[in-house]
XYZ file of C-alpha atoms in Angstrom:
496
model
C 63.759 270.164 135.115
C 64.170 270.868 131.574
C 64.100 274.764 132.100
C 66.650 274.717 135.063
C 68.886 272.612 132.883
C 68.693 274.569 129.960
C 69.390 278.033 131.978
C 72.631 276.492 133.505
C 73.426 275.801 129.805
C 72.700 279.686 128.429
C 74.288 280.493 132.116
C 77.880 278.788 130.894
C 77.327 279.928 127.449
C 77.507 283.340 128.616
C 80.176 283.062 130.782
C 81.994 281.231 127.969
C 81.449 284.141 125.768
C 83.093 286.832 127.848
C 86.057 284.779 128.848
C 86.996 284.221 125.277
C 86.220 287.969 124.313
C 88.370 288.654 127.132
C 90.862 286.651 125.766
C 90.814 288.068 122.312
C 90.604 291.375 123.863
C 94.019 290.936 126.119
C 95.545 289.277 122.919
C 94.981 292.630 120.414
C 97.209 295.091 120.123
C 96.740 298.984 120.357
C 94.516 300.273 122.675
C 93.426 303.833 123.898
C 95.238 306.741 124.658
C 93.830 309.650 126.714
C 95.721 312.984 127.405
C 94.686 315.100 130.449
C 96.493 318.062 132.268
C 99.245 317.277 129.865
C 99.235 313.442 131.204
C 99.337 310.952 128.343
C 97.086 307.754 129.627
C 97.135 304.784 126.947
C 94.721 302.333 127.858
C 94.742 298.657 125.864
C 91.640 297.128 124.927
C 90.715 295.671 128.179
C 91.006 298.252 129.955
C 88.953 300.601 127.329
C 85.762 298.380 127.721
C 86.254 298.241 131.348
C 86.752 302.433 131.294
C 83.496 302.656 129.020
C 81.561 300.519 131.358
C 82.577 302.602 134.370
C 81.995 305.811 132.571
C 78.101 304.517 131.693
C 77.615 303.506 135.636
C 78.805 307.031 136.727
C 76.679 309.057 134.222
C 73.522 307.091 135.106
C 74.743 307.624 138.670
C 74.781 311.755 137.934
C 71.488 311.687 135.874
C 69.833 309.981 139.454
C 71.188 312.716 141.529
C 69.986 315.291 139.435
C 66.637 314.010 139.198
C 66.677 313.730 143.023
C 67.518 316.843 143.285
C 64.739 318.171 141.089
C 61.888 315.838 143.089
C 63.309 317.352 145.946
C 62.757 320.990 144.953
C 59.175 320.378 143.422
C 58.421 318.383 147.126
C 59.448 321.929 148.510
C 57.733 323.812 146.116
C 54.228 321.889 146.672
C 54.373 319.545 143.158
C 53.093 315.948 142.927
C 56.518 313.701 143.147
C 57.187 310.509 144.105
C 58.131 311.651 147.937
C 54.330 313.171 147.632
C 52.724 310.129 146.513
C 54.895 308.303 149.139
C 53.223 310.327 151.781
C 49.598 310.904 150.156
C 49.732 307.263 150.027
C 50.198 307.025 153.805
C 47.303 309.491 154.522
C 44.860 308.004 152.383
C 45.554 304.439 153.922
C 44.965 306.721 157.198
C 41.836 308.119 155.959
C 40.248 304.397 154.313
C 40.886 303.315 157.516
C 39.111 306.371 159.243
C 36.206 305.683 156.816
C 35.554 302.220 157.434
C 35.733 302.485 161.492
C 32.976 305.714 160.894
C 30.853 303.156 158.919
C 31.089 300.205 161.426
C 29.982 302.558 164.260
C 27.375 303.675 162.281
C 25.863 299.967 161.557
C 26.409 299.452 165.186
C 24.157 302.338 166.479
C 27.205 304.693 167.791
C 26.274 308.375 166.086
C 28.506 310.156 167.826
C 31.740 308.392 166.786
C 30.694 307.894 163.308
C 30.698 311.616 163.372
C 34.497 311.965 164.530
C 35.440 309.072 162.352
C 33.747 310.903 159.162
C 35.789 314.387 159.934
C 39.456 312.441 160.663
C 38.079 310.866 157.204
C 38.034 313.581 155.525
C 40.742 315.536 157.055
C 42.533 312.635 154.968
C 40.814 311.742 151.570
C 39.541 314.183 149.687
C 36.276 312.697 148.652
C 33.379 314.838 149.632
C 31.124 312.499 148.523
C 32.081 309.493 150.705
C 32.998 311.783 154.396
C 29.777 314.266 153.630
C 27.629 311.266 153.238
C 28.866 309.313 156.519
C 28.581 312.927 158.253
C 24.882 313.223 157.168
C 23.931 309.770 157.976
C 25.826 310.176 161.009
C 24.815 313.399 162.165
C 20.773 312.014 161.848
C 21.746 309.068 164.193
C 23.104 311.390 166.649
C 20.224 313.945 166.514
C 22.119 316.479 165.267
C 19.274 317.682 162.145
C 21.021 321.014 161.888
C 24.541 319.662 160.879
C 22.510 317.120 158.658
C 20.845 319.612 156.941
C 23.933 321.572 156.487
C 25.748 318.408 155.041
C 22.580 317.325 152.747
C 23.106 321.045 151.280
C 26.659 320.198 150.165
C 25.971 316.783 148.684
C 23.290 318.997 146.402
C 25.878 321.086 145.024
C 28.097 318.358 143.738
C 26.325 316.988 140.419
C 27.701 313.416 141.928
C 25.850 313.164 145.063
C 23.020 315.620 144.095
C 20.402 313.027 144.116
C 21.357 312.105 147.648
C 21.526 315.382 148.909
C 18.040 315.854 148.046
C 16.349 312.762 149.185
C 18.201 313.204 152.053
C 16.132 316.721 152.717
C 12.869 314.906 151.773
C 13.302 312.933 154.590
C 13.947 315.312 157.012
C 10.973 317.104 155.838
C 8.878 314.244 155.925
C 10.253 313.954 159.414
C 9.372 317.692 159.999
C 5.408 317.419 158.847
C 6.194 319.891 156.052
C 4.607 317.596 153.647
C 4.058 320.084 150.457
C 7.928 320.988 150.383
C 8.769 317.085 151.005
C 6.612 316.403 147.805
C 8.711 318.869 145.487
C 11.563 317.691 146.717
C 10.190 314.037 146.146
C 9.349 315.226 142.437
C 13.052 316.700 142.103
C 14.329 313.657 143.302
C 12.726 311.663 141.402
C 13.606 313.811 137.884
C 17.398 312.886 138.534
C 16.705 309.044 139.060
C 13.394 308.125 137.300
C 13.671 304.633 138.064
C 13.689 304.903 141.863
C 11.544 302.747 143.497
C 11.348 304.256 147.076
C 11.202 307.962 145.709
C 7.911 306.944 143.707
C 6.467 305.028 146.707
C 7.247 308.404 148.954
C 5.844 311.013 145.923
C 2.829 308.559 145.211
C 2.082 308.639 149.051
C 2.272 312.495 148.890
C 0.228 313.252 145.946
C -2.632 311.038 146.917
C -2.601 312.486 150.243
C -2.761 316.458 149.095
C -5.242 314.911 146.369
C -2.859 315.847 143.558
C -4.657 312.684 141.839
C -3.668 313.977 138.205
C 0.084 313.800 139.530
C -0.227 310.558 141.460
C -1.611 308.719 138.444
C 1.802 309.881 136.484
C 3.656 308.847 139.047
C 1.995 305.459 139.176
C 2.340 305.131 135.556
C 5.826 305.935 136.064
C 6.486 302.949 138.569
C 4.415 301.127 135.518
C 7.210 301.799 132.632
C 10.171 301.039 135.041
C 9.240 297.488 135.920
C 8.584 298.220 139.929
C 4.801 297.786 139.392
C 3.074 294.261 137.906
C 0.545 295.583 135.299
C -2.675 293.916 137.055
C -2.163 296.056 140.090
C -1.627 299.583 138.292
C -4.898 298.914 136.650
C -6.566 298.475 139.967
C -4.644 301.873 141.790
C -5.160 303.639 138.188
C -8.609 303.014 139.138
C -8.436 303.811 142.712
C -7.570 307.162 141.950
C -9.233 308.110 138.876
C -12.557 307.172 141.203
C -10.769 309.719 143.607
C -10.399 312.384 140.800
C -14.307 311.975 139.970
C -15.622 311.525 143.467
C -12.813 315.180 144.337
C -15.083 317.095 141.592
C -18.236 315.164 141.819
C -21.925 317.330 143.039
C -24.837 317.511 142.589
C -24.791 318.495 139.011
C -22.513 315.661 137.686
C -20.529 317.626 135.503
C -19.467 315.858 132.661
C -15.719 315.726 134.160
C -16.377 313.646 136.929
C -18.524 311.173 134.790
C -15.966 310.417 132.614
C -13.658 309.806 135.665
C -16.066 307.637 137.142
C -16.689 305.732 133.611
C -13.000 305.837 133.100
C -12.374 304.232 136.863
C -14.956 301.375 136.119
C -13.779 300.719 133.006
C -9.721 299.949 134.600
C -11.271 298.041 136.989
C -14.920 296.489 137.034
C -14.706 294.884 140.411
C -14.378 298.442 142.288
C -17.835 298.888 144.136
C -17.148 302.545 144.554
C -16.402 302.918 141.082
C -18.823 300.803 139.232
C -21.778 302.688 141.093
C -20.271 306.088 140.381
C -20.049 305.178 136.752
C -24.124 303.495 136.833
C -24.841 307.012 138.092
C -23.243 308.848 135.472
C -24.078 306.895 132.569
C -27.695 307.410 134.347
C -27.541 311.477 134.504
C -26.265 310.818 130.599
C -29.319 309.435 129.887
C -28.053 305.798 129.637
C -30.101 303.092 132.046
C -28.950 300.231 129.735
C -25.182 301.024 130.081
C -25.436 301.661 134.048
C -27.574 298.311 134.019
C -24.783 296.542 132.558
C -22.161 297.838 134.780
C -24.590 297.365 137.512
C -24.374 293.548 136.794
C -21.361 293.221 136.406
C -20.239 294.414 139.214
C -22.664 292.450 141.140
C -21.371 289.273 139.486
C -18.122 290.065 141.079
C -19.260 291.198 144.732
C -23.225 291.927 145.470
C -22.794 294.975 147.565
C -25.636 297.378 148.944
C -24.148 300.239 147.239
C -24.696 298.398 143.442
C -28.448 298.057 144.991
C -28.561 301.799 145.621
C -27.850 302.694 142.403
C -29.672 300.237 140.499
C -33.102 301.609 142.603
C -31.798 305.057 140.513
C -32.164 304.084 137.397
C -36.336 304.136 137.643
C -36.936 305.879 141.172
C -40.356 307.076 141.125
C -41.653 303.220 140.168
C -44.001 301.130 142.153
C -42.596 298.095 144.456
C -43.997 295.453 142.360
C -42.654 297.132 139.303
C -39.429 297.553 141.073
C -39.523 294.090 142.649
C -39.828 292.560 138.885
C -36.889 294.707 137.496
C -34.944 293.749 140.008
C -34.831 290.405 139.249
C -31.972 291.394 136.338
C -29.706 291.512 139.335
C -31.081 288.907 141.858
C -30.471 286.148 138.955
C -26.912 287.201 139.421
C -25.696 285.198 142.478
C -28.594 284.142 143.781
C -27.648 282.391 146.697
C -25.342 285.111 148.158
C -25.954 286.406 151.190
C -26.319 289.986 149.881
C -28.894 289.176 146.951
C -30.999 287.294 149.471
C -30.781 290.217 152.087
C -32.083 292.416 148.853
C -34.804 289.985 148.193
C -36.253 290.322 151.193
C -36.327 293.653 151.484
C -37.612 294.182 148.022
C -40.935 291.750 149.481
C -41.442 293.790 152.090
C -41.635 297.117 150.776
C -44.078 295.207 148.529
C -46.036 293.976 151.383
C -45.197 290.304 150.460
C -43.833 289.028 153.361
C -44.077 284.942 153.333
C -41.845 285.738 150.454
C -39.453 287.590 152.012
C -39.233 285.224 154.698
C -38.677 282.603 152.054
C -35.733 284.834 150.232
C -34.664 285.237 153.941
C -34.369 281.617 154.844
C -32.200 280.915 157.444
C -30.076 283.665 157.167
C -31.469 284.981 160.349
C -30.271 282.070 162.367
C -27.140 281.280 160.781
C -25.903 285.242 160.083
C -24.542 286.877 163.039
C -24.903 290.660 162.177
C -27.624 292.983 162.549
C -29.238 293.260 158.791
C -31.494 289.652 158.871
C -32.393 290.036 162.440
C -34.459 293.696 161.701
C -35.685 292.130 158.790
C -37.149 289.096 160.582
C -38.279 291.742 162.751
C -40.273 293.681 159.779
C -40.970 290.307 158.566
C -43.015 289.043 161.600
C -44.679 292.845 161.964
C -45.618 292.679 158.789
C -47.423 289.076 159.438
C -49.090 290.170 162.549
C -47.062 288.386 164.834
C -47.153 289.305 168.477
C -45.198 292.926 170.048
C -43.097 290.517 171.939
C -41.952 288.648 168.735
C -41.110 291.594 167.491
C -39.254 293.032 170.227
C -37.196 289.514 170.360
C -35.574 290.035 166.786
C -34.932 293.671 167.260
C -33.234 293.112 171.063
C -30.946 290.619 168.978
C -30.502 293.381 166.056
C -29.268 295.512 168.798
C -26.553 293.395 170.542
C -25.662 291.726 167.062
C -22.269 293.534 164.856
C -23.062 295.490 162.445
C -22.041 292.342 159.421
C -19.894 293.620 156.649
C -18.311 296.713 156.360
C -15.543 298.901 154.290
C -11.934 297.426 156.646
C -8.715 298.324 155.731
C -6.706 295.057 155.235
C -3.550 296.127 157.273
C -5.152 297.506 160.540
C -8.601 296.109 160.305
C -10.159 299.678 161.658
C -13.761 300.183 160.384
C -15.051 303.160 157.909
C -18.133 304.315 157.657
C -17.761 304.668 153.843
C -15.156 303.966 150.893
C -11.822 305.856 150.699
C -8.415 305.420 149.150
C -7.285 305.873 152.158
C -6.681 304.615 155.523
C -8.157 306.794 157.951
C -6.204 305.617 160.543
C -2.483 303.987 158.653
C -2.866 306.454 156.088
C -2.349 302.580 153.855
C -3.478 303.519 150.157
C -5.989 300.830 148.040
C -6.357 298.595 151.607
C -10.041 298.899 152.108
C -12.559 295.707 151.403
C -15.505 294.997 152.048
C -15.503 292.298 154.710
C -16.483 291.577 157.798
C -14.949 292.748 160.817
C -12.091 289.951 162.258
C -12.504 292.011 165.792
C -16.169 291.601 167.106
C -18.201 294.599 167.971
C -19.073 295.104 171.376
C -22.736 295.512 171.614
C -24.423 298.386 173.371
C -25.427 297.814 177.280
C -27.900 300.132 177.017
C -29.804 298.091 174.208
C -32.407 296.627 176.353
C -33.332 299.709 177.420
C -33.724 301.270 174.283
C -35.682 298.692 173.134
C -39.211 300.735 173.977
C -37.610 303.521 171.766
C -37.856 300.980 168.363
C -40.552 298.700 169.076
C -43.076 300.411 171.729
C -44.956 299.363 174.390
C -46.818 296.303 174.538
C -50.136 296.477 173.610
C -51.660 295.824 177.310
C -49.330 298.759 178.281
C -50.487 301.093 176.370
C -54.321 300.168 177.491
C -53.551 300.525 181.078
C -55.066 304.243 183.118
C -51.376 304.809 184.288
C -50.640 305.563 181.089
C -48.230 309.061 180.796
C -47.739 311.214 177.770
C -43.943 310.317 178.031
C -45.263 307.138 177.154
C -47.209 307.713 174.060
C -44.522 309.938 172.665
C -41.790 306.804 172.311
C -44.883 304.510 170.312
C -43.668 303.723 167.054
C -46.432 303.319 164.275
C -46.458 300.070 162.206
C -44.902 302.229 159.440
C -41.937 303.330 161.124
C -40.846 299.624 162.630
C -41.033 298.812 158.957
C -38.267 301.186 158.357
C -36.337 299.768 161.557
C -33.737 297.710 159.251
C -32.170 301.547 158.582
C -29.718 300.180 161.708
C -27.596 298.649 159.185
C -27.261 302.122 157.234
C -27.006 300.030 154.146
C -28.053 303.876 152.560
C -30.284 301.646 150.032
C -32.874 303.323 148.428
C -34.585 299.964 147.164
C -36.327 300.798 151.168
């Protein structure tokens, strides 16, 4: 209220002002007196200001013609003026608009018109980097590889969108099969952005799988240093694939390379089965027992495993069962009541011919365990104790229609391997294998009751009988043998 009042008051103030100049001005004397073309013109002091003020309007009315004049002659002549920007504004609002309809067919599925949207787009803007992209993107939708590929090639030439341009080709030749040329582009790719989570998943995948493990650690230590990795789980892939790196050059020999790859891979990460026995094995061709028997047990602390059994029988292998059943006891202290260390108890007693004690380490694990491993050894057990043919056969036909127990699973497709690997054989999934039992049952063999006679024999009356045939006596199976029947589990342990 103030404001308006006060700007009615400057408004009569001015107002006020030129009145009484006016006045003064229409009061003085003199005035100015122009001659042109021999006319005399004698203007008084009024009249002057009024002439000046005219003459002011008319020059800045000349200076505006001339400069429209000049805009117009640069239009013609191709230079940026304002009638240019007038009408580059127009096409670019033409073009933005273009864009945006080429990206919403493209979110809804429509490659094909995303593809004409993207070329009126850039028959408008001139950013390569926004049309080229939509074209690419567009162009894979549709089908069309070749004009992706074509488009992918021009996004690597501009240092802007090079990185794009090139992940864009990995794709397509991860697409393709051609696997080594995705990889360098995955390692170019990944040398313009570092920090890229999704290139160092895709060059990690590729460099485990051509067993570039030198590489693939980098790359996981890579993932490491930019924060897309928590710390716990690089030491457990570090592991992974150094153990891949020692078992890759491992033979017969050892050579000193792979042991310190194995060492190295226990050492990141002392739970790893495969690892920790590698290592036991190397520190044992080093000459070391004691070091392998302390990796042994700790290992072992962490998950009893048949393998950790395997290579602790290593360490002395050429000792006697009893001696063996007594240093044994360094690792069957560990855990005692785990299913594993009682399954390696009992074995241990029967190799050693003391078999109410292995029925004792086997307690009820035979009743209450659904896999294969207690049943033979019940069956061994019982053998071993003189029991009846037909006992026998009883706890080897339930070995043969009972799963296998636990075994090396990957955790995200559950399919069975016959031994440790980083990989998935089947979902190519890296670091997914445990040792577990099976969530799928196994289905048991039809034909096991019939091949019973193959494992266990004939009964004892059959054999005595004059119909006897030589087919017959070939299938026997000495008392010897049946004690080696538990190999069904191919637990590969050499405590046996």
């Amino acid at each position: 209220m103030l404001w308006s009042l006060l700007k009615i008051l400057i408004f009569v103030a001015v107002i006020a002002a030129l009145a009484l100049g006016a006045g003064m001005l229409l009061e003085m004397r003199g005035g100015l007196q122009i001659t042109a073309a021999g006319t005399e013109y004698t203007l008084g002091p009024l009249q002057s200001v009024i002439a000046l003020v005219a003459l002011v309007v008319l020059l800045w009315l000349l200076l505006k013609l001339v400069s429209l004049l000049v805009a117009t002659w640069r239009f013609l002549n191709g230079d940026e003026t304002a009638l240019s920007r007038f009408f580059d504004k127009g096409r670019e609002k033409r073009g933005y608009k273009a864009l945006a309809d080429g990206m919403m067919a493209l979110a809804s599925g429509e490659g094909r018109l995303a593809m004409a949207k993207a070329a009126r787009a850039a028959k408008y803007l001139e950013k390569p980097e926004l049309t080229d992209l939509l074209t690419a993107q567009a162009a894979e939708m549709a089908g069309d590889t070749r004009k992706a590929a074509e488009t992918y090639k021009k996004l690597v030439t501009n240092e802007a969108t090079r990185f794009v341009g090139v992940r864009g080709i990995m794709k397509q030749k991860l697409a393709e099969g051609d696997r080594d040329t995705a990889r360098k582009l995955a390692e170019k790719a990944l040398a313009l952005r570092p920090r890229h989570e999704e290139t160092q998943d895709v060059l990690l995948d590729l460099q485990a799988r051509a067993q570039d493990w030198a590489g693939a650690r980098s790359t996981l230590s890579a993932k490491l240093k930019s924060g897309n990795l928590p710390r716990d789980v690089y030491k457990r892939r570090d592991a992974v694939l150094a153990l891949s790196e020692a078992r890759e050059v491992m033979d017969e020999d050892m050579p000193i390379e792979a042991r310190e790859r194995a060492i190295e891979a226990n050492r990141l990460s002392p739970d790893l089965v495969p690892a920790a026995a590698l290592a036991a094995r190397a520190h044992i061709a080093q000459g070391k027992p004691r070091l392998a028997v302390r990796v042994l047990k700790k290992a072992w602390e962490a998950q009893p495993h048949p393998d950790l059994a395997a290579a602790f029988a290593a360490i002395a292998p050429d000792e006697s069962p009893a001696e063996r059943l007594k240093r044994f006891q360094t690792l069957t202290r560990i855990n005692p009541q785990d299913p594993e260390t009682r399954l390696l108890l009992a074995e241990l007693n029967i190799v050693a011919e003391d078999f109410p004690e292995a029925r004792r380490a086997l307690g009820d694990l035979a009743e209450k365990a659904a896999d294969a491993r207690p049943l033979t050894l019940m069956a061994a057990i019982e053998r071993g104790e003189g029991a009846e043919d037909k006992v026998v056969q009883g706890w080897l036909a339930r070995a043969l229609s009972a799963p296998r127990g636990p075994q090396w699973v990957c955790d995200n497709c559950n399919h069975i391997h016959a031994e440790w690997a980083p990989f998935c054989e089947f979902c190519h999934s890296f670091d997914t294998l445990s040792w577990t039992t099976p969530k799928m049952p196994e289905i048991s063999s039809a034909m096991g009751g019939a091949m019973l006679p193959l494992i266990a024999g004939r009964l004892e009356d059959q054999r005595a009988t004059p119909d006897e045939t030589p087919e017959a006596e070939e299938v026997e199976m000495p008392e010897a043998e049946l004690l080696e029947a538990e190999e069904v589990t191919e637990d590969g342990r050499e405590a046996k």
